[in-house]
Amino acid sequence: MPELPEVETIARQLRGLVVDRTISEFESRWVRLTEPEPAEVVGARLRGRRISDVRRRGKFVVFDLDGGEALVVSLRMTGKLLYGAADVDERYVRGEIRFEDGTALRFSDTRKFGRMAVIDAATLDRRGALPPGPRSRRPLHASLGQEPLARGFTVTWLRALVRRRPRAAIKVLLLDQRAIAGIGNIYAIEALWRAQIHPLRKAGSLRADEIARLHEAIRWALRKGIRLGGASPSDYVDARGNKGRMQREFQVYSRAGEPCPRCGRAIVRTVVGGRGTFHCPRCQRTPRA
Ligand SMILES: [Zn+2]
């Protein structure tokens, strides 16, 4: 599943490919692609609009449109945004954005969990703001947390977060998109290994030096992912259809039984919050019950 580095890679590539192009047509080939809005409504809002920028917010690809709205794309498990002549299997194309110059951006998604929405762009910049109402009914992009590569993500900020959520397992907290936006399973695992923190440690039990290490480790893992064009353990490809290289550089993710790169002890796989997790039993000590 694409996380911050993968989505950042796609957004940077698309910025060079589709900015200043004007949308002539939007076609949906999957009834749930734009839910709860009908595809015709989304199409009407996209038609004639010029793309002024492409960026990332959390794990969403954001196409800023002239006029203050934005097209937000959630890739979820297997979504791919492919521009131009990239090799696409037509069976999995769920949506297509055609431009006035005759080129097109296609959304391919084998598992069909990906979604598209046209929203007021200002919604995305409200950090972690939680409007009233039940959480489950609000779209995720309406309440995204702090960007971990932004200037506002400081050691002080992270310390305040763990104080607000002291009982949460640290790995579960790192994956909460309403707290920090963009970290997923892979980069949480890699960051906790680098910071030498067990994934099940209660956030409130982290010492000041551990919080500082974790802050550094989160940025290290994400920046490394971006530098390597993202990770392709299975489906991920960038906007040109190429795989990333981060999967060759994992320290512990998907390396159960292999030696820890720091101490040589065999990496262990466990399940935390329903997600497969990898850690070194020597470098990342199990918390006392
Ligand atoms: Zn180790």
Tab-separated table of C-alpha atoms and ligand atoms in Angstrom:
chain	number	residue	atom	x	y	z
A	1	MET	CA	0.000	0.000	0.000
A	2	PRO	CA	1.501	3.324	-1.038
A	3	GLU	CA	2.655	5.466	1.887
A	4	LEU	CA	4.139	8.952	2.038
A	5	PRO	CA	7.311	8.264	-0.017
A	6	GLU	CA	5.422	6.431	-2.765
A	7	VAL	CA	2.710	9.087	-3.025
A	8	GLU	CA	5.338	11.861	-2.907
A	9	THR	CA	7.186	10.187	-5.785
A	10	ILE	CA	4.005	9.972	-7.861
A	11	ALA	CA	3.011	13.576	-7.083
A	12	ARG	CA	6.448	14.938	-8.047
A	13	GLN	CA	6.392	13.059	-11.346
A	14	LEU	CA	2.840	14.105	-12.175
A	15	ARG	CA	3.685	17.721	-11.379
A	16	GLY	CA	6.065	17.675	-14.329
A	17	LEU	CA	3.533	15.895	-16.549
A	18	VAL	CA	0.073	17.386	-16.006
A	19	VAL	CA	0.455	20.890	-14.519
A	20	ASP	CA	-1.086	23.495	-16.863
A	21	ARG	CA	-3.086	20.867	-18.733
A	22	THR	CA	-6.811	21.477	-18.957
A	23	ILE	CA	-9.255	18.643	-18.319
A	24	SER	CA	-11.680	17.998	-21.156
A	25	GLU	CA	-13.379	14.850	-19.888
A	26	PHE	CA	-13.616	12.559	-16.887
A	27	GLU	CA	-14.785	8.999	-17.299
A	28	SER	CA	-15.539	6.576	-14.456
A	29	ARG	CA	-15.607	2.856	-15.142
A	30	TRP	CA	-16.294	1.762	-11.584
A	31	VAL	CA	-19.499	2.783	-9.860
A	32	ARG	CA	-17.909	3.352	-6.440
A	33	LEU	CA	-14.870	5.324	-7.675
A	34	THR	CA	-16.339	8.718	-6.736
A	35	GLU	CA	-18.811	7.708	-4.024
A	36	PRO	CA	-20.755	9.236	-2.407
A	37	GLU	CA	-20.867	11.641	-5.402
A	38	PRO	CA	-22.131	10.382	-8.764
A	39	ALA	CA	-19.398	10.306	-11.414
A	40	GLU	CA	-21.351	12.790	-13.568
A	41	VAL	CA	-21.191	15.380	-10.788
A	42	VAL	CA	-17.447	14.897	-10.391
A	43	GLY	CA	-17.033	15.026	-14.155
A	44	ALA	CA	-18.949	18.302	-14.361
A	45	ARG	CA	-16.708	19.827	-11.694
A	46	LEU	CA	-13.540	18.697	-13.473
A	47	ARG	CA	-14.426	19.626	-17.034
A	48	GLY	CA	-12.679	22.746	-18.305
A	49	ARG	CA	-10.470	23.043	-15.216
A	50	ARG	CA	-6.747	23.624	-15.447
A	51	ILE	CA	-4.432	21.727	-13.098
A	52	SER	CA	-2.349	24.344	-11.292
A	53	ASP	CA	-0.266	22.019	-9.086
A	54	VAL	CA	0.150	18.399	-8.016
A	55	ARG	CA	1.140	17.649	-4.445
A	56	ARG	CA	0.773	15.140	-1.649
A	57	ARG	CA	-1.162	15.408	1.605
A	58	GLY	CA	-0.767	12.374	3.858
A	59	LYS	CA	-1.187	9.410	1.523
A	60	PHE	CA	-3.410	11.345	-0.919
A	61	VAL	CA	-2.397	12.661	-4.322
A	62	VAL	CA	-3.816	16.176	-4.659
A	63	PHE	CA	-4.412	17.898	-8.000
A	64	ASP	CA	-5.005	21.593	-7.364
A	65	LEU	CA	-7.455	23.058	-9.869
A	66	ASP	CA	-7.856	26.667	-10.889
A	67	GLY	CA	-10.681	28.147	-8.832
A	68	GLY	CA	-9.715	26.749	-5.408
A	69	GLU	CA	-10.946	23.188	-5.661
A	70	ALA	CA	-8.804	20.072	-5.724
A	71	LEU	CA	-9.108	16.543	-7.027
A	72	VAL	CA	-8.033	14.179	-4.251
A	73	VAL	CA	-7.036	10.626	-5.132
A	74	SER	CA	-6.730	7.851	-2.582
A	75	LEU	CA	-4.675	4.995	-4.029
A	76	ARG	CA	-5.383	2.632	-1.114
A	77	MET	CA	-4.036	-0.882	-1.803
A	78	THR	CA	-3.418	-1.131	-5.528
A	79	GLY	CA	-4.339	2.218	-7.119
A	80	LYS	CA	-1.993	3.559	-9.784
A	81	LEU	CA	-2.038	6.891	-11.587
A	82	LEU	CA	-0.474	6.396	-14.968
A	83	TYR	CA	0.150	9.168	-17.441
A	84	GLY	CA	0.454	8.864	-21.203
A	85	ALA	CA	1.924	5.806	-22.780
A	86	ALA	CA	2.612	3.902	-19.539
A	87	ASP	CA	1.730	0.238	-19.952
A	88	VAL	CA	-1.811	-0.190	-18.564
A	89	ASP	CA	-3.932	-3.332	-18.359
A	90	GLU	CA	-7.300	-2.056	-19.621
A	91	ARG	CA	-9.220	-4.518	-17.420
A	92	TYR	CA	-8.153	-2.611	-14.299
A	93	VAL	CA	-8.670	0.955	-15.489
A	94	ARG	CA	-11.352	2.425	-13.190
A	95	GLY	CA	-11.197	6.016	-14.328
A	96	GLU	CA	-9.671	8.259	-16.956
A	97	ILE	CA	-8.985	11.982	-17.066
A	98	ARG	CA	-8.567	13.256	-20.593
A	99	PHE	CA	-6.888	16.558	-21.361
A	100	GLU	CA	-7.595	19.085	-24.099
A	101	ASP	CA	-4.244	18.322	-25.736
A	102	GLY	CA	-5.306	14.695	-26.305
A	103	THR	CA	-3.205	13.123	-23.524
A	104	ALA	CA	-4.739	11.227	-20.596
A	105	LEU	CA	-4.179	10.213	-16.999
A	106	ARG	CA	-5.566	6.819	-16.110
A	107	PHE	CA	-6.432	5.349	-12.737
A	108	SER	CA	-5.778	1.620	-12.614
A	109	ASP	CA	-6.811	-0.330	-9.520
A	110	THR	CA	-7.026	-4.127	-9.399
A	111	ARG	CA	-8.655	-4.297	-5.955
A	112	LYS	CA	-10.988	-1.317	-6.432
A	113	PHE	CA	-10.470	0.306	-3.010
A	114	GLY	CA	-9.114	3.554	-4.503
A	115	ARG	CA	-11.321	6.648	-4.551
A	116	MET	CA	-11.487	10.099	-6.138
A	117	ALA	CA	-13.198	13.248	-4.863
A	118	VAL	CA	-13.336	16.922	-5.809
A	119	ILE	CA	-13.148	19.042	-2.674
A	120	ASP	CA	-12.464	22.546	-1.442
A	121	ALA	CA	-8.628	22.609	-1.376
A	122	ALA	CA	-8.571	24.541	1.915
A	123	THR	CA	-10.001	21.476	3.727
A	124	LEU	CA	-6.690	19.687	3.293
A	125	ASP	CA	-4.635	22.241	5.134
A	126	ARG	CA	-6.637	22.160	8.342
A	127	ARG	CA	-4.266	20.120	10.424
A	128	GLY	CA	-5.935	17.482	12.565
A	129	ALA	CA	-8.918	19.777	12.993
A	130	LEU	CA	-11.814	17.643	14.087
A	131	PRO	CA	-15.149	19.183	13.174
A	132	PRO	CA	-18.091	18.033	15.298
A	133	GLY	CA	-19.942	14.883	14.296
A	134	PRO	CA	-19.206	11.177	14.299
A	135	ARG	CA	-15.654	10.407	13.139
A	136	SER	CA	-16.702	7.520	10.927
A	137	ARG	CA	-18.909	9.689	8.676
A	138	ARG	CA	-16.220	12.229	7.864
A	139	PRO	CA	-13.974	11.542	4.901
A	140	LEU	CA	-10.431	10.849	6.021
A	141	HIS	CA	-8.932	13.718	4.053
A	142	ALA	CA	-11.022	16.153	6.101
A	143	SER	CA	-9.061	15.536	9.302
A	144	LEU	CA	-5.468	14.716	8.422
A	145	GLY	CA	-2.779	15.204	11.033
A	146	GLN	CA	0.697	16.710	10.993
A	147	GLU	CA	2.912	16.233	7.948
A	148	PRO	CA	6.056	14.487	9.255
A	149	LEU	CA	8.390	16.198	6.776
A	150	ALA	CA	6.952	19.659	7.398
A	151	ARG	CA	8.662	22.231	9.611
A	152	GLY	CA	5.931	21.875	12.240
A	153	PHE	CA	6.906	18.268	12.961
A	154	THR	CA	9.370	18.862	15.773
A	155	VAL	CA	10.542	16.819	18.763
A	156	THR	CA	8.397	19.101	20.929
A	157	TRP	CA	5.355	18.410	18.768
A	158	LEU	CA	5.948	14.648	18.933
A	159	ARG	CA	6.380	14.811	22.723
A	160	ALA	CA	3.033	16.603	23.009
A	161	LEU	CA	1.377	13.947	20.814
A	162	VAL	CA	2.570	11.015	22.933
A	163	ARG	CA	1.422	12.877	26.050
A	164	ARG	CA	-2.054	13.285	24.549
A	165	ARG	CA	-2.255	9.575	23.679
A	166	PRO	CA	-0.221	7.898	26.467
A	167	ARG	CA	-2.015	4.543	26.403
A	168	ALA	CA	-1.746	3.932	22.646
A	169	ALA	CA	0.852	1.439	21.433
A	170	ILE	CA	3.437	3.599	19.704
A	171	LYS	CA	3.160	1.771	16.386
A	172	VAL	CA	-0.629	2.105	16.343
A	173	LEU	CA	-0.258	5.830	17.076
A	174	LEU	CA	2.238	6.274	14.214
A	175	LEU	CA	-0.306	4.739	11.824
A	176	ASP	CA	-3.143	7.044	12.921
A	177	GLN	CA	-3.540	9.409	9.955
A	178	ARG	CA	-5.369	11.931	12.135
A	179	ALA	CA	-2.274	12.265	14.327
A	180	ILE	CA	0.569	12.097	11.774
A	181	ALA	CA	-0.363	11.949	8.077
A	182	GLY	CA	1.433	9.676	5.641
A	183	ILE	CA	3.166	7.006	7.731
A	184	GLY	CA	2.002	3.457	6.991
A	185	ASN	CA	3.072	0.001	8.058
A	186	ILE	CA	6.408	-0.169	6.260
A	187	TYR	CA	7.847	3.165	7.385
A	188	ALA	CA	6.535	2.804	10.959
A	189	ILE	CA	8.347	-0.528	11.225
A	190	GLU	CA	11.588	0.826	9.773
A	191	ALA	CA	11.487	3.950	11.973
A	192	LEU	CA	10.843	1.999	15.201
A	193	TRP	CA	13.754	-0.300	14.415
A	194	ARG	CA	16.091	2.640	13.845
A	195	ALA	CA	14.892	4.314	17.057
A	196	GLN	CA	15.269	0.991	18.960
A	197	ILE	CA	11.710	1.122	20.257
A	198	HIS	CA	9.448	-1.948	20.508
A	199	PRO	CA	6.227	-1.477	18.465
A	200	LEU	CA	4.055	-2.310	21.495
A	201	ARG	CA	5.579	0.268	23.840
A	202	LYS	CA	2.912	2.562	25.282
A	203	ALA	CA	3.394	6.041	23.830
A	204	GLY	CA	3.363	7.518	27.334
A	205	SER	CA	6.273	5.286	28.427
A	206	LEU	CA	8.731	6.794	25.933
A	207	ARG	CA	11.596	8.743	27.530
A	208	ALA	CA	12.711	12.107	26.170
A	209	ASP	CA	15.752	10.547	24.437
A	210	GLU	CA	13.554	7.900	22.816
A	211	ILE	CA	11.125	10.500	21.491
A	212	ALA	CA	14.039	12.425	19.975
A	213	ARG	CA	15.380	9.231	18.391
A	214	LEU	CA	11.938	8.366	17.025
A	215	HIS	CA	11.556	11.835	15.517
A	216	GLU	CA	14.874	11.482	13.703
A	217	ALA	CA	14.069	7.893	12.659
A	218	ILE	CA	10.678	8.784	11.140
A	219	ARG	CA	12.262	11.421	8.918
A	220	TRP	CA	15.187	9.140	8.075
A	221	ALA	CA	12.865	6.332	6.941
A	222	LEU	CA	10.579	8.612	4.906
A	223	ARG	CA	13.418	10.526	3.228
A	224	LYS	CA	15.190	7.302	2.349
A	225	GLY	CA	11.943	6.023	0.813
A	226	ILE	CA	11.577	9.159	-1.295
A	227	ARG	CA	15.227	9.036	-2.386
A	228	LEU	CA	14.747	5.452	-3.573
A	229	GLY	CA	11.532	6.226	-5.459
A	230	GLY	CA	9.324	4.398	-2.945
A	231	ALA	CA	8.968	0.742	-2.039
A	232	SER	CA	7.487	-1.947	-4.279
A	233	PRO	CA	7.112	-5.051	-2.127
A	234	SER	CA	4.159	-5.965	-4.370
A	235	ASP	CA	2.018	-3.650	-6.513
A	236	TYR	CA	3.323	-0.125	-6.271
A	237	VAL	CA	4.547	1.598	-9.410
A	238	ASP	CA	5.126	5.290	-10.010
A	239	ALA	CA	3.377	7.505	-12.574
A	240	ARG	CA	5.620	6.164	-15.319
A	241	GLY	CA	4.886	2.536	-14.423
A	242	ASN	CA	8.273	1.877	-12.761
A	243	LYS	CA	8.827	0.110	-9.438
A	244	GLY	CA	10.594	1.806	-6.531
A	245	ARG	CA	13.885	0.602	-5.016
A	246	MET	CA	13.230	0.977	-1.280
A	247	GLN	CA	12.259	-2.708	-0.897
A	248	ARG	CA	15.911	-3.643	-1.506
A	249	GLU	CA	16.943	-1.452	1.429
A	250	PHE	CA	14.521	-2.565	4.147
A	251	GLN	CA	16.303	-3.037	7.484
A	252	VAL	CA	13.600	-5.226	9.061
A	253	TYR	CA	10.371	-5.028	7.045
A	254	SER	CA	9.576	-8.480	5.547
A	255	ARG	CA	12.927	-9.780	6.835
A	256	ALA	CA	11.742	-12.308	9.452
A	257	GLY	CA	14.547	-14.746	10.306
A	258	GLU	CA	17.256	-12.593	8.715
A	259	PRO	CA	19.926	-11.036	10.934
A	260	CYS	CA	19.319	-7.563	12.370
A	261	PRO	CA	21.648	-5.182	10.455
A	262	ARG	CA	22.687	-3.641	13.799
A	263	CYS	CA	23.209	-6.605	16.151
A	264	GLY	CA	22.799	-9.798	14.128
A	265	ARG	CA	19.880	-11.246	16.111
A	266	ALA	CA	17.142	-12.835	13.936
A	267	ILE	CA	14.301	-10.439	13.038
A	268	VAL	CA	10.913	-11.521	14.418
A	269	ARG	CA	7.465	-11.115	12.855
A	270	THR	CA	4.489	-10.341	15.104
A	271	VAL	CA	1.057	-8.792	14.612
A	272	VAL	CA	0.278	-5.378	16.146
A	273	GLY	CA	-3.136	-3.792	15.656
A	274	GLY	CA	-3.932	-6.366	12.972
A	275	ARG	CA	-0.848	-5.531	10.891
A	276	GLY	CA	2.194	-7.700	10.281
A	277	THR	CA	5.111	-6.179	12.189
A	278	PHE	CA	8.854	-6.834	12.217
A	279	HIS	CA	11.335	-6.001	14.928
A	280	CYS	CA	14.672	-7.030	16.432
A	281	PRO	CA	14.131	-8.720	19.820
A	282	ARG	CA	17.498	-7.453	21.076
A	283	CYS	CA	17.531	-3.843	19.832
A	284	GLN	CA	13.810	-3.319	20.494
A	285	ARG	CA	13.154	-4.719	23.952
A	286	THR	CA	9.699	-6.077	24.766
A	287	PRO	CA	7.941	-3.751	27.224
A	288	ARG	CA	7.229	-5.125	30.690
A	289	ALA	CA	3.573	-6.189	31.029
B	1	ZN	ZN	19.172	-5.789	16.601
